[in-house]
Tab-separated table of C-alpha atoms in Angstrom:
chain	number	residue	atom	x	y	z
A	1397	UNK	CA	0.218	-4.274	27.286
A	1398	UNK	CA	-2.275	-7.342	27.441
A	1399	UNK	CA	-4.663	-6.725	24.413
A	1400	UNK	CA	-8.282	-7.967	24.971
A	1401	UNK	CA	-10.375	-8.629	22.104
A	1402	UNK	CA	-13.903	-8.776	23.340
A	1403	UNK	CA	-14.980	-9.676	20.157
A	1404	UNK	CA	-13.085	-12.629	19.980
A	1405	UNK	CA	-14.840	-16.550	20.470
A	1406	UNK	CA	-12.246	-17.516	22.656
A	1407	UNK	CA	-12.500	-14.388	24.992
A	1408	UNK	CA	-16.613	-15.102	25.008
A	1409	UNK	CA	-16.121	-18.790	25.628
A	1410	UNK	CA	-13.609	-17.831	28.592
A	1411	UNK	CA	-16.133	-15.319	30.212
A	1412	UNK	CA	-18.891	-17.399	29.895
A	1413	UNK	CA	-17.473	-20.602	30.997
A	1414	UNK	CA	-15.754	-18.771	33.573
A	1415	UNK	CA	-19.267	-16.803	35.044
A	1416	UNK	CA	-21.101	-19.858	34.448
A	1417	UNK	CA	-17.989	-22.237	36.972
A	1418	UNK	CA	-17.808	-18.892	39.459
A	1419	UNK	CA	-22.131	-19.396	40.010
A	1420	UNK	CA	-21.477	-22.831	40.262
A	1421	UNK	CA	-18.290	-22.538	42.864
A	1422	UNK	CA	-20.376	-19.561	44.908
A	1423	UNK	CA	-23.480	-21.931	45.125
A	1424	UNK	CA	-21.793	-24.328	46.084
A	1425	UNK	CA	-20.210	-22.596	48.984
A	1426	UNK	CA	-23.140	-21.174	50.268
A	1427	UNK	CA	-25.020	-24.608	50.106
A	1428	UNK	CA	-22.070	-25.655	52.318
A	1429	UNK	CA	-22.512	-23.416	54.754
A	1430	UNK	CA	-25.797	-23.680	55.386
A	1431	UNK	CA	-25.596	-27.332	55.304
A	1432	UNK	CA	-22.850	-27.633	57.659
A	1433	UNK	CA	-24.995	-24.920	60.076
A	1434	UNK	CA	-27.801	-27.276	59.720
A	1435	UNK	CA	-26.032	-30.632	60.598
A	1436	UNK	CA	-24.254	-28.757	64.007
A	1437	UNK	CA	-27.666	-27.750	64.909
A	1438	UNK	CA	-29.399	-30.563	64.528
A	1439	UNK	CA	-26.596	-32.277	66.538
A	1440	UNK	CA	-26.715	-30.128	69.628
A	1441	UNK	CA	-30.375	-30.418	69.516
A	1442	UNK	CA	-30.457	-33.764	69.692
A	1443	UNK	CA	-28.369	-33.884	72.746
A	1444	UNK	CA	-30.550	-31.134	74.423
A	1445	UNK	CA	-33.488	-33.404	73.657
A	1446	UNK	CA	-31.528	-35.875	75.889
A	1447	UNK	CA	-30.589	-33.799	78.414
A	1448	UNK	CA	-34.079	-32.922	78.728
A	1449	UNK	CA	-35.372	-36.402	79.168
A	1450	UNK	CA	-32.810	-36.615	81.744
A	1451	UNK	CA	-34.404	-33.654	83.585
A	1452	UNK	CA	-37.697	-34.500	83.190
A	1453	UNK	CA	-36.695	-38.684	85.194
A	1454	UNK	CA	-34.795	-36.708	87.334
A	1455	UNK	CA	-37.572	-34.107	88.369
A	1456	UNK	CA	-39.921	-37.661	88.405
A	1457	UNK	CA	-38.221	-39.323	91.142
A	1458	UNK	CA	-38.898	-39.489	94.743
A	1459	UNK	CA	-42.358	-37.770	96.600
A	1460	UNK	CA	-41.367	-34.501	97.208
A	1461	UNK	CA	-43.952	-31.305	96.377
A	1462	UNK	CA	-43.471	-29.075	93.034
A	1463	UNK	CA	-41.550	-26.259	94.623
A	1464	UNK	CA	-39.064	-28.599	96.386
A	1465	UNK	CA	-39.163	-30.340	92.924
A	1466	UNK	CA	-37.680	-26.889	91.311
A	1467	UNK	CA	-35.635	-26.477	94.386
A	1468	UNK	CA	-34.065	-29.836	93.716
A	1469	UNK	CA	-34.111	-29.747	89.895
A	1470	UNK	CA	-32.445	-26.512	90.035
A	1471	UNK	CA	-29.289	-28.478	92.125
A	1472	UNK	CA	-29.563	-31.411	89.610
A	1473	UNK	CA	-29.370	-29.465	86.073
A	1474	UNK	CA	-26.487	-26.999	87.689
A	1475	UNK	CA	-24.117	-29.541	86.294
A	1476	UNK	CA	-25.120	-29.387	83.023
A	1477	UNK	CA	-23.901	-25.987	82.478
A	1478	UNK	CA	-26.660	-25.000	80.148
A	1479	UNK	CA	-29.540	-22.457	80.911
A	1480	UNK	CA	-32.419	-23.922	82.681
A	1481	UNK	CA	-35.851	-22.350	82.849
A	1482	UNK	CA	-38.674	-24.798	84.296
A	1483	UNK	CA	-42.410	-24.165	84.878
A	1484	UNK	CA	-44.555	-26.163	86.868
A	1485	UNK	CA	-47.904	-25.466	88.245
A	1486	UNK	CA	-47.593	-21.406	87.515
A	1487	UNK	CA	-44.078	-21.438	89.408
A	1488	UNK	CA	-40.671	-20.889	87.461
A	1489	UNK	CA	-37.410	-21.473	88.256
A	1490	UNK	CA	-34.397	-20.932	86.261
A	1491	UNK	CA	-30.704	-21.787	86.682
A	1492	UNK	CA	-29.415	-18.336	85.170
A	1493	UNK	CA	-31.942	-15.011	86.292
A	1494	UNK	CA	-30.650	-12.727	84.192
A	1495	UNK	CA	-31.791	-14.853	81.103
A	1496	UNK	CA	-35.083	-15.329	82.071
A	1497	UNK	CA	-36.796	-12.389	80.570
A	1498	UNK	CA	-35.068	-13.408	77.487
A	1499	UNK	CA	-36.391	-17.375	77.701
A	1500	UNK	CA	-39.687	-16.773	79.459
A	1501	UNK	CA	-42.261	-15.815	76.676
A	1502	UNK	CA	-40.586	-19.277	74.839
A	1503	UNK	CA	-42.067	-21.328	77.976
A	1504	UNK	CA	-45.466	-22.558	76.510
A	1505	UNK	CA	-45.972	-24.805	73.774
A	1506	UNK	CA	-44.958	-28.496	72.343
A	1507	UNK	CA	-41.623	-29.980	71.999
A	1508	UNK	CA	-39.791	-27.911	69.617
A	1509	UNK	CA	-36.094	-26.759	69.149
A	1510	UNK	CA	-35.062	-23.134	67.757
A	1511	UNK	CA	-32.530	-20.351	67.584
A	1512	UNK	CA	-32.389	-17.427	69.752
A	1513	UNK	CA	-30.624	-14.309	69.286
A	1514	UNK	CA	-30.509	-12.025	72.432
A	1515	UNK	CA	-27.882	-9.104	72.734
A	1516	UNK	CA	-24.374	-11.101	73.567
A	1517	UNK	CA	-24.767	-14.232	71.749
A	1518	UNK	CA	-27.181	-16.780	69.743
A	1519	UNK	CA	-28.531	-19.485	71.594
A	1520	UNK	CA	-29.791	-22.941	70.723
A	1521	UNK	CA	-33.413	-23.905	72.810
A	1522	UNK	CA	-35.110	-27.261	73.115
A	1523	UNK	CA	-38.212	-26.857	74.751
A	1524	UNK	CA	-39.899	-29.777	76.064
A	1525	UNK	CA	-43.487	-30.615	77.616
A	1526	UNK	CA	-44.167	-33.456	80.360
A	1527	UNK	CA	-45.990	-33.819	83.221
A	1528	UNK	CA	-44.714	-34.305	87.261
A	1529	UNK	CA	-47.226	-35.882	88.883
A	1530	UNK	CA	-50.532	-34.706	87.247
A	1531	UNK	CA	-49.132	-31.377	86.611
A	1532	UNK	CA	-48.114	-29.763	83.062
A	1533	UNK	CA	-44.594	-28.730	82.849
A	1534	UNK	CA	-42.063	-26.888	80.559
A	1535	UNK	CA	-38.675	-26.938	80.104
A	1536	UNK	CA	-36.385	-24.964	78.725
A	1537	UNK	CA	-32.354	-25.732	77.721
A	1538	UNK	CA	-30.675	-23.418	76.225
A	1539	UNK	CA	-26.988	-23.618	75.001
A	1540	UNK	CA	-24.497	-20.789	73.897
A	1541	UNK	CA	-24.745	-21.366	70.061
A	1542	UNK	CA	-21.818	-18.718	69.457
A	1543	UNK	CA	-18.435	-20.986	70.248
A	1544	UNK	CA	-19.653	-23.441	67.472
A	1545	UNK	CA	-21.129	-20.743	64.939
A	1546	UNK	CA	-17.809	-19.568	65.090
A	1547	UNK	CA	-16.000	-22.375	64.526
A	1548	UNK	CA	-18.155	-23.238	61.768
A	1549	UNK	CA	-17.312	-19.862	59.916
A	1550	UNK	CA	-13.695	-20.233	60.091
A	1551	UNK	CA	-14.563	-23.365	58.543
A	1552	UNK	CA	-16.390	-22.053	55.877
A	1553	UNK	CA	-14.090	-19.306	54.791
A	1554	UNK	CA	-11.459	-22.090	54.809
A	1555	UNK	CA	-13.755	-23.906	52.141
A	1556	UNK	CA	-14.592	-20.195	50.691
A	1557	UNK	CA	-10.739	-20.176	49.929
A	1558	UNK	CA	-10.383	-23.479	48.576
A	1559	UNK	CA	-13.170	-23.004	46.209
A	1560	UNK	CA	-11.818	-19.584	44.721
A	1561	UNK	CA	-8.422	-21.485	44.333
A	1562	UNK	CA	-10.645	-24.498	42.506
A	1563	UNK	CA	-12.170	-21.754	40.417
A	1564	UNK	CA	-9.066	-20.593	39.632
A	1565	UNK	CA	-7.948	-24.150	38.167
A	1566	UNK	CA	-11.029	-24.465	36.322
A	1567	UNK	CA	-10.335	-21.192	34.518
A	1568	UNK	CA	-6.927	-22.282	33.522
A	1569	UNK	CA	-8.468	-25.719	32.509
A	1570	UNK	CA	-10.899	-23.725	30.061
A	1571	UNK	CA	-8.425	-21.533	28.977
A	1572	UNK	CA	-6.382	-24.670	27.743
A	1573	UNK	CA	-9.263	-26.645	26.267
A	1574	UNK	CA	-10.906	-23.369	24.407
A	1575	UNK	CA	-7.338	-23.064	23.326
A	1576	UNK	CA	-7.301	-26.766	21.892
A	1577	UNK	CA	-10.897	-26.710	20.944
A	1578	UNK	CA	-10.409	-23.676	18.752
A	1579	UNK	CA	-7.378	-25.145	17.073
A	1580	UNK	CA	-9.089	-26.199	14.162
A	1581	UNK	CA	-10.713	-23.008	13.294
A	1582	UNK	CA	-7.055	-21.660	13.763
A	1583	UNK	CA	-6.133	-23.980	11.287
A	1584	UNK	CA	-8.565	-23.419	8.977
A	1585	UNK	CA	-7.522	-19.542	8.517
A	1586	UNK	CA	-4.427	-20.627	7.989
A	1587	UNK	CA	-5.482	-22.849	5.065
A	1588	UNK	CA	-7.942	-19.787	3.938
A	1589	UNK	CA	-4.793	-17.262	3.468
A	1590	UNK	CA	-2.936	-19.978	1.881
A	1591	UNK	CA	-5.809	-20.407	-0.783
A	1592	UNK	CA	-5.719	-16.386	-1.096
A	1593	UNK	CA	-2.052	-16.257	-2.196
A	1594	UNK	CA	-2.708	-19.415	-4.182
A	1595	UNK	CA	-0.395	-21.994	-2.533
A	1596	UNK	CA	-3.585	-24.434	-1.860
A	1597	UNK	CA	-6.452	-25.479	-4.346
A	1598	UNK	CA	-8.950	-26.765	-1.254
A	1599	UNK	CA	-9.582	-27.097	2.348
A	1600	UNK	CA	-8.062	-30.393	3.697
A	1601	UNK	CA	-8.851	-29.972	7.415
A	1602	UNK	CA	-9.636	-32.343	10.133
A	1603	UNK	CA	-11.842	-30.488	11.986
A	1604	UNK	CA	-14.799	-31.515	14.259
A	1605	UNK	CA	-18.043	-33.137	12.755
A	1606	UNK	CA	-19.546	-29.823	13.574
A	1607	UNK	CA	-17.293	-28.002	10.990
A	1608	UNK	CA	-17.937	-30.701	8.481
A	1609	UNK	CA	-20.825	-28.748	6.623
A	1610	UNK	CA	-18.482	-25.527	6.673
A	1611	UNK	CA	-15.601	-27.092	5.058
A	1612	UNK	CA	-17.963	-29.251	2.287
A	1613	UNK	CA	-19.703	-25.545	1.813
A	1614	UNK	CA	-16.652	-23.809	1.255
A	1615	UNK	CA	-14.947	-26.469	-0.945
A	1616	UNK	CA	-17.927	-26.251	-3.277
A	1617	UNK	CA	-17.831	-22.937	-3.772
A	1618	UNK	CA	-14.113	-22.923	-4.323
A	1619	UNK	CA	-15.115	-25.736	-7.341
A	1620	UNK	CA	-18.223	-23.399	-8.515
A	1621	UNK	CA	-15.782	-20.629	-8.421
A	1622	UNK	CA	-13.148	-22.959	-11.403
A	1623	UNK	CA	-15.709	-24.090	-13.248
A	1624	UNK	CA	-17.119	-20.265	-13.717
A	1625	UNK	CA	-13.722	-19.800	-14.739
A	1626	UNK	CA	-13.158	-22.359	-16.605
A	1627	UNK	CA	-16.498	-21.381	-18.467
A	1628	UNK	CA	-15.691	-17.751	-18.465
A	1629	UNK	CA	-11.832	-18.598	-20.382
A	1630	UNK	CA	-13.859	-20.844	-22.996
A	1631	UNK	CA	-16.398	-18.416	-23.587
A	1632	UNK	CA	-13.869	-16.034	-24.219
A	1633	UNK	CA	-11.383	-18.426	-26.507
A	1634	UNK	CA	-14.816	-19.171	-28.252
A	1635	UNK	CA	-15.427	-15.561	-28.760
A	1636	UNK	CA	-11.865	-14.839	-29.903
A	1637	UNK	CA	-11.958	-17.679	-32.216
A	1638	UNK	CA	-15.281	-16.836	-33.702
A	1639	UNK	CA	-15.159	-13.481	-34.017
A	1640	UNK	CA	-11.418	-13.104	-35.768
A	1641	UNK	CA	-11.833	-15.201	-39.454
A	1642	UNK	CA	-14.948	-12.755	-39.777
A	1643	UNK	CA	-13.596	-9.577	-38.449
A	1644	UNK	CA	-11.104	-9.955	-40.512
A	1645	UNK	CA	-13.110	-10.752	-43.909
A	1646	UNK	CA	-15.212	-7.755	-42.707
A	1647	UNK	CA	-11.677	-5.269	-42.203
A	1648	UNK	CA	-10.519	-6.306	-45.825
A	1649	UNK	CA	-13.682	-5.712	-47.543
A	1650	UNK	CA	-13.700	-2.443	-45.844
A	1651	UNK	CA	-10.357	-1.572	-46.864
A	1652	UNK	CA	-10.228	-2.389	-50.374
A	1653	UNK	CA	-11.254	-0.207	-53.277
A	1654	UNK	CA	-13.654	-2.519	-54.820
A	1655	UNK	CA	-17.595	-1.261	-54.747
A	1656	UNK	CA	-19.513	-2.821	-52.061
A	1657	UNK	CA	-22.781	-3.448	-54.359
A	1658	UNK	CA	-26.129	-4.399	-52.687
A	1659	UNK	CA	-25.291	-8.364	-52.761
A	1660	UNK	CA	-21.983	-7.616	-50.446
A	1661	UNK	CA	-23.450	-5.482	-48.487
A	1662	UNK	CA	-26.189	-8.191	-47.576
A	1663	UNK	CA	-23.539	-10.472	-46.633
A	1664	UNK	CA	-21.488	-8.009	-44.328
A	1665	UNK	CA	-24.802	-7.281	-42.976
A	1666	UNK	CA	-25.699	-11.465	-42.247
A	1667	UNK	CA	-22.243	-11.607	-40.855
A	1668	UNK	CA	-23.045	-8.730	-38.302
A	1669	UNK	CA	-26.152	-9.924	-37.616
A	1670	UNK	CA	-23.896	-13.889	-36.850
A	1671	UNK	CA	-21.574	-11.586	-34.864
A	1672	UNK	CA	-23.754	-10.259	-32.496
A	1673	UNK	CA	-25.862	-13.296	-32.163
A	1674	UNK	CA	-22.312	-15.035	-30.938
A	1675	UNK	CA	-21.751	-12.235	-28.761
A	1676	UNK	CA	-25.302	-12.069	-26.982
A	1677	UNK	CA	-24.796	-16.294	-26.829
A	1678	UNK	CA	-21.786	-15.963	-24.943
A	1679	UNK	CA	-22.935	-13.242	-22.836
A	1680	UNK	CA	-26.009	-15.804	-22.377
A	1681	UNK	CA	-23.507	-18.294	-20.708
A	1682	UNK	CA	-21.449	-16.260	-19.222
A	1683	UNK	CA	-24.294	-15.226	-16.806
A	1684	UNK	CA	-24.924	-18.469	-16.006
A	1685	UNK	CA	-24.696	-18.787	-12.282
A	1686	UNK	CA	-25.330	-22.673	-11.854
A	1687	UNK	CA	-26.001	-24.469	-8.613
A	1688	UNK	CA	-24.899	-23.967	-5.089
A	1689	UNK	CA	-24.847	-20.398	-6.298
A	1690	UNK	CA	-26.136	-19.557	-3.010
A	1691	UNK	CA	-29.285	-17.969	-4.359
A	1692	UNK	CA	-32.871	-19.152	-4.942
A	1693	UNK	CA	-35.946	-17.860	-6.667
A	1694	UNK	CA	-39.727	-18.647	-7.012
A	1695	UNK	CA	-40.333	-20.536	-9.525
A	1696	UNK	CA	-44.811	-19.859	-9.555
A	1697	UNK	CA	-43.827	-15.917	-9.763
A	1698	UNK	CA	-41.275	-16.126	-12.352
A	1699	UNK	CA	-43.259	-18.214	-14.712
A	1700	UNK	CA	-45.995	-16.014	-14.489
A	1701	UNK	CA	-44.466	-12.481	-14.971
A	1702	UNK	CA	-42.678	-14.572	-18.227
A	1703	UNK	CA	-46.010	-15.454	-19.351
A	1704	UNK	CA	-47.280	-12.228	-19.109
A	1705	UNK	CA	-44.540	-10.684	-20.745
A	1706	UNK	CA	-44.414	-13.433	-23.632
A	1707	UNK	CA	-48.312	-12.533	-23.790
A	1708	UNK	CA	-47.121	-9.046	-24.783
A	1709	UNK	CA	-44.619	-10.489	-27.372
A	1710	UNK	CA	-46.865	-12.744	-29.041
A	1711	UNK	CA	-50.039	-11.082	-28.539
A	1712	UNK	CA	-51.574	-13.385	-31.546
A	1713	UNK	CA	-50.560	-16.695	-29.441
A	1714	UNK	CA	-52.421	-17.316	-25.846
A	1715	UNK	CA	-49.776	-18.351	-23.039
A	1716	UNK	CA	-51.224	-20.160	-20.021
A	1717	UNK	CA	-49.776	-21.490	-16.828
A	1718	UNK	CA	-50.773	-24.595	-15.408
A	1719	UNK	CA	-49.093	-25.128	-11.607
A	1720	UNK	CA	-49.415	-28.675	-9.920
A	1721	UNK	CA	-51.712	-28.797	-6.872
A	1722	UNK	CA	-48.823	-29.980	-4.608
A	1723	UNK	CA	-47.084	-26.432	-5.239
A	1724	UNK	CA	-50.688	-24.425	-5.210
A	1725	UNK	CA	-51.061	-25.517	-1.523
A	1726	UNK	CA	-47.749	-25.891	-0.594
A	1727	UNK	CA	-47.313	-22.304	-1.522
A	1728	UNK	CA	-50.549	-20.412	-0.052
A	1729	UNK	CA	-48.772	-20.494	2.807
A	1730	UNK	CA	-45.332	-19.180	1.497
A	1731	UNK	CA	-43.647	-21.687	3.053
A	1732	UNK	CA	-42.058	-24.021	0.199
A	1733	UNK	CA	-42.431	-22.000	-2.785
A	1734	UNK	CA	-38.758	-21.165	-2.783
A	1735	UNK	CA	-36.376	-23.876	-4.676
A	1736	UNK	CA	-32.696	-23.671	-5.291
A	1737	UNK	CA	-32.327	-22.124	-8.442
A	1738	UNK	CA	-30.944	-18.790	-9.486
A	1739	UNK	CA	-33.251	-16.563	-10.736
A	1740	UNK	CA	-31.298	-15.808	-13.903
A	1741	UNK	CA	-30.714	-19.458	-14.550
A	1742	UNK	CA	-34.274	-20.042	-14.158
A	1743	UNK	CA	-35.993	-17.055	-16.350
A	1744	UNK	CA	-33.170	-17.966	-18.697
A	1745	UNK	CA	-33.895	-21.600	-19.201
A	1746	UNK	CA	-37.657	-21.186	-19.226
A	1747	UNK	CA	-37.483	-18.135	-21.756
A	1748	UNK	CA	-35.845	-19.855	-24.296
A	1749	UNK	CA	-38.171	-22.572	-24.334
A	1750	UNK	CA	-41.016	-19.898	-23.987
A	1751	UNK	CA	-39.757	-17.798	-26.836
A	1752	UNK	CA	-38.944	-21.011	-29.013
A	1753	UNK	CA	-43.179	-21.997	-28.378
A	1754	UNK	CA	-44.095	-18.611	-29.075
A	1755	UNK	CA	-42.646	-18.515	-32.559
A	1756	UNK	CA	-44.102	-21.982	-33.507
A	1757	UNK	CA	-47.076	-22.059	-32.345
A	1758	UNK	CA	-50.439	-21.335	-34.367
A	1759	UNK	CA	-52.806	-20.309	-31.354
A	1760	UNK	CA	-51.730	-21.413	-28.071
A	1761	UNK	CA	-48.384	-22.475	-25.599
A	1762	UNK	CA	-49.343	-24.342	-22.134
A	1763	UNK	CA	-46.843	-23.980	-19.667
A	1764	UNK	CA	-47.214	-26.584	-16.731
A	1765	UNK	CA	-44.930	-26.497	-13.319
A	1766	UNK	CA	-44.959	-29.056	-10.825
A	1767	UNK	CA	-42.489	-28.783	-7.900
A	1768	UNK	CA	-42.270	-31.542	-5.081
A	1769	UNK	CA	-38.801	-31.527	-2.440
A	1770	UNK	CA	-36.819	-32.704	-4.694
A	1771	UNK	CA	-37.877	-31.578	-8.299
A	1772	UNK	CA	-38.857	-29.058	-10.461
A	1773	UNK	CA	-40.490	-30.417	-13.507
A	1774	UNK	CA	-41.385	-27.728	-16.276
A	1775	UNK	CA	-43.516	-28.495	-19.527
A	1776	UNK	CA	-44.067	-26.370	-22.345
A	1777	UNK	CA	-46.651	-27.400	-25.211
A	1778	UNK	CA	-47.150	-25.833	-28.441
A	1779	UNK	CA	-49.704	-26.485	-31.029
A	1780	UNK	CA	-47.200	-25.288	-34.051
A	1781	UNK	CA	-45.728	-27.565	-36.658
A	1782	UNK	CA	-43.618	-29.755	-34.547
A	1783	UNK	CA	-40.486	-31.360	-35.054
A	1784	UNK	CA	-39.943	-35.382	-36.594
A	1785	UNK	CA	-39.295	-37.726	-33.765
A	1786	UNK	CA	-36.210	-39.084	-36.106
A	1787	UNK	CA	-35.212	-35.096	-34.999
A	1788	UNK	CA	-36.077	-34.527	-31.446
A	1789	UNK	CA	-32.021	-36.008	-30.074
A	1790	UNK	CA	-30.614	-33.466	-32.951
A	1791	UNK	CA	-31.836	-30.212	-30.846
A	1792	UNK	CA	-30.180	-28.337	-28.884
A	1793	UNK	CA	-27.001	-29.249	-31.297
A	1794	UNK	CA	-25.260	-25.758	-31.581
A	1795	UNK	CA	-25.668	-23.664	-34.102
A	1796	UNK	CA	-28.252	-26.329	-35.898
A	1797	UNK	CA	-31.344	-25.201	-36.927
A	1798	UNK	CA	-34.546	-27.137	-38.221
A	1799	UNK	CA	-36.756	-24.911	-39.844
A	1800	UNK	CA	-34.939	-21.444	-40.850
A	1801	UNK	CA	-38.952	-19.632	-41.340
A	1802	UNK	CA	-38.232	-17.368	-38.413
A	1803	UNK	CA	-34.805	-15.778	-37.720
A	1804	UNK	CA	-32.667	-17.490	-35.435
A	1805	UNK	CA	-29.337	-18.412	-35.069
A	1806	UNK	CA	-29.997	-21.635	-33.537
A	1807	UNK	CA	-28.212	-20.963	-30.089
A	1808	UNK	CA	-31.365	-21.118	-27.647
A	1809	UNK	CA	-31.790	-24.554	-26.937
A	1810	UNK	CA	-27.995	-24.787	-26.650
A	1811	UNK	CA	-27.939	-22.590	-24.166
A	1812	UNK	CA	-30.809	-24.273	-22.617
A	1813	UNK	CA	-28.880	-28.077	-22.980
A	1814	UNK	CA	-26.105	-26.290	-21.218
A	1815	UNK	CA	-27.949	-24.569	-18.395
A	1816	UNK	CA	-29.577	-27.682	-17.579
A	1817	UNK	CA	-26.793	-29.892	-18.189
A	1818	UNK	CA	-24.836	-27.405	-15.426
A	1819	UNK	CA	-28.199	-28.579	-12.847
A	1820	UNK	CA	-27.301	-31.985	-13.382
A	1821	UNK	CA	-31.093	-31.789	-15.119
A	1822	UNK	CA	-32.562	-33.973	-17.852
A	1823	UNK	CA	-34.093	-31.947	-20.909
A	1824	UNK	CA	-36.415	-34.230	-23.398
A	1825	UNK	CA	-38.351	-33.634	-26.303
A	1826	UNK	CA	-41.531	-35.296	-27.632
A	1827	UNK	CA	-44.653	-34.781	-29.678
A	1828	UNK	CA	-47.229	-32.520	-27.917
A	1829	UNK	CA	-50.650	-33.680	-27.890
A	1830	UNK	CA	-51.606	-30.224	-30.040
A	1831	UNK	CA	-48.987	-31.958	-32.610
A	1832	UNK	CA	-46.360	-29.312	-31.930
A	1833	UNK	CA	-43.482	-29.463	-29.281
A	1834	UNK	CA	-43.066	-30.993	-25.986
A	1835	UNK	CA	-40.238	-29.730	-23.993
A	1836	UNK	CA	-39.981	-31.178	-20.830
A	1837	UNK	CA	-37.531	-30.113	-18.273
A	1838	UNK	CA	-36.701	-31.636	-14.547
A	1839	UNK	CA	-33.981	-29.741	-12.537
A	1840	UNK	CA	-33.150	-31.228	-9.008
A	1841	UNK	CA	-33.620	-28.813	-6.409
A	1842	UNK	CA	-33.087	-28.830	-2.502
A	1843	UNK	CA	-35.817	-26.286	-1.342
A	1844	UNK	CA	-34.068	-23.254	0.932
A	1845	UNK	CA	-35.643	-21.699	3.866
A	1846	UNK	CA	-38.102	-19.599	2.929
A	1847	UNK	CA	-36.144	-15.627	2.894
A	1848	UNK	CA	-37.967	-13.400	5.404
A	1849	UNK	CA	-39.366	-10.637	4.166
């Protein structure tokens, strides 16, 4: 049994290309038809024109009164074999009686030529004005229209016939070009169920420029999807090889008889405390989405719940946001205030270098964003301590910290070299004009279409 999937693009390209050539093919026969009705009219009416100027010098020759005129009219246009109906003077002669009820109330008026119906058969009229000898007269011709209306339809149901049988090649000629035109898409599930069961790495398919985008799209994701992991295996072999050499020193002390005095027990509790700072690091990266993650965020809206939760954190310290003017108008309308960015990745990178400013700073933090179509560019300012130029390249090193005041483990602006380093961003530090830090960070973005709400 013939299975129809109505679903399918190939049955909706056949229907549609196949209604859309069946309008075209009916049109066309019907604009035939009338046509062809038009041109056989036009052609017998021309000749009854003639004929009538042919009456009208016959009916002009010789002296002879009006009613001997009809008399002898009526002998001349009995040859023609067409219907006759003449008026001159308020007499009216015809050369058929029974049609002149029919043809009568068509006597007055200019030169004209129309269709007639009556009960037997259509008829073609030319009606045509003179004058004989000082008097007005009308004539009437009339021909039988029915012998060539009739011919004409067998013609056009011959042409009715050859068009269904066109349409009929024209379907088949669709069928075989959807057919070849959908190839490629054929093609490409093939590829997609070898990449399932792993005997392909990427999409090699030479498909139409209009499934170029498509098959770029989908090979970047399948390289986001082995570099997450690739991340997600080093995090882990990280993990395993951090966490073992101390578990370890941890399991022995625990099973050995010796006394754990107050000096031990402050180093089991640092090591803890090193363990789950790893842990919460690697958990750090491994929810690291990175780009083309197929998500975006709002950059104004993050930064300013942050602030107002770092406000709440450091209630001593005043956080303020500064947004460039570009993004202040740009975003009143809603339109362009949505970049490229997850919004993970982006609370992420920006708390870090919040949290890091909040710690160091003696009064205040200034926060300024500035977004354009092609950049995000974040500053954060403190008015803390600072760090020595000579040590501004050395942070961010893992594990490295400057100033060990404040607990830390010296991870954050690791993580943050990494997240940005995964944007293909730049991350720089300097001397803030407060004479604490300057961290200032520029991702590339590619601004999305703003998400209906």
């Amino acid at each position: 049994m013939l299975h129809i999937d109505r679903r399918s693009l190939r049955f909706r390209l056949l229907t549609r290309l196949g209604g859309v050539a069946l309008a075209v093919v009916l049109l066309a026969w019907y604009l035939h038809g009338y046509f062809l009705h038009q041109l056989a009219q036009d052609f017998l009416g021309e000749r009854l024109k003639d004929e009538a100027i042919h009456v009208e010098a016959l009916l002009k020759q010789g002296d002879r009164p009006a009613v001997e005129l009809l008399t002898a009219s009526r002998e001349e246009y009995q040859v023609f074999h067409h219907f006759y109906v003449l008026g001159i003077a308020g007499q009216t002669s015809t050369s058929h009686p029974a049609m002149l009820k029919t043809l009568m109330p068509l006597l007055a008026g200019r030169d004209a030529l129309f269709t007639l119906s009556d009960q037997r058969h259509p008829l073609l009229v030319y009606r045509h004005a003179f004058q004989v000898r000082g008097q007005p007269a009308q004539l009437l011709i009339a021909e039988n229209f029915s012998p060539v209306q009739q011919g004409l339809e067998r013609v056009h149901w011959w042409i009715g016939g050859t068009a269904i049988l066109l349409w009929g090649v024209l379907v088949s000629l669709n069928l075989l070009a959807v057919r070849r035109g959908l190839r490629p898409l054929v093609t490409l599930g093939h590829q997609l169920k070898e990449l399932q069961t792993g005997r392909r790495k990427r999409i090699a398919l030479e498909a139409p420029s209009e499934l170029d985008s498509l098959v770029t799209q989908l090979n970047h994701l399948l390289d986001e999807f082995d570099r997450r992991l690739t991340r997600s295996r080093e995090s882990v072999a990280n993990l395993s090889h951090a966490l073992k050499t101390p578990l370890a020193a941890l399991a022995q002390v625990l099973r050995g008889r010796r006394p754990i005095d107050a000096v031990r027990r402050t180093k089991m509790l640092a090591r803890v405390e090193s363990l789950h700072a790893q842990l919460a690091a690697e958990l750090q990266r491994a929810r690291i989405a990175g780009p083309r993650a197929g998500q975006a965020t709002r950059p104004v809206e993050e930064a300013e719940r942050l602030i107002e939760m770092f406000c709440g954190l450091y209630p001593e310290r005043r956080f303020s946001l500064e947004v460039a003017s570009s993004e202040v108008s740009q975003s009143s309308s809603g339109a362009s205030s949505w970049v490229s960015i997850e919004t993970q990745d982006f609370t992420e990178m920006l708390g870090i270098v919040l949290d890091n400013a909040g710690k160091w700073s003696r009064q205040q933090v200034r926060c300024r964003l500035a977004i354009n179509a092609t950049t995000l560019r974040l500053t954060v300012d403190d008015d803390g301590p600072g760090v020595p130029h000579e040590e501004h390249d050395r942070l961010g090193e893992r594990g490295r910290r400057l100033d060990e005041r404040y607990p830390g483990y010296g991870l954050g602006l690791s993580i943050l070299a990494q997240l940005v380093t995964h944007y293909a961003g730049q991350l720089h530090y300097s001397s803030a004009p407060e004479g604490g830090l300057r961290v200032e960070m520029t991702l590339p973005v590619n601004q999305p279409t703003p998400i209906q709400a």
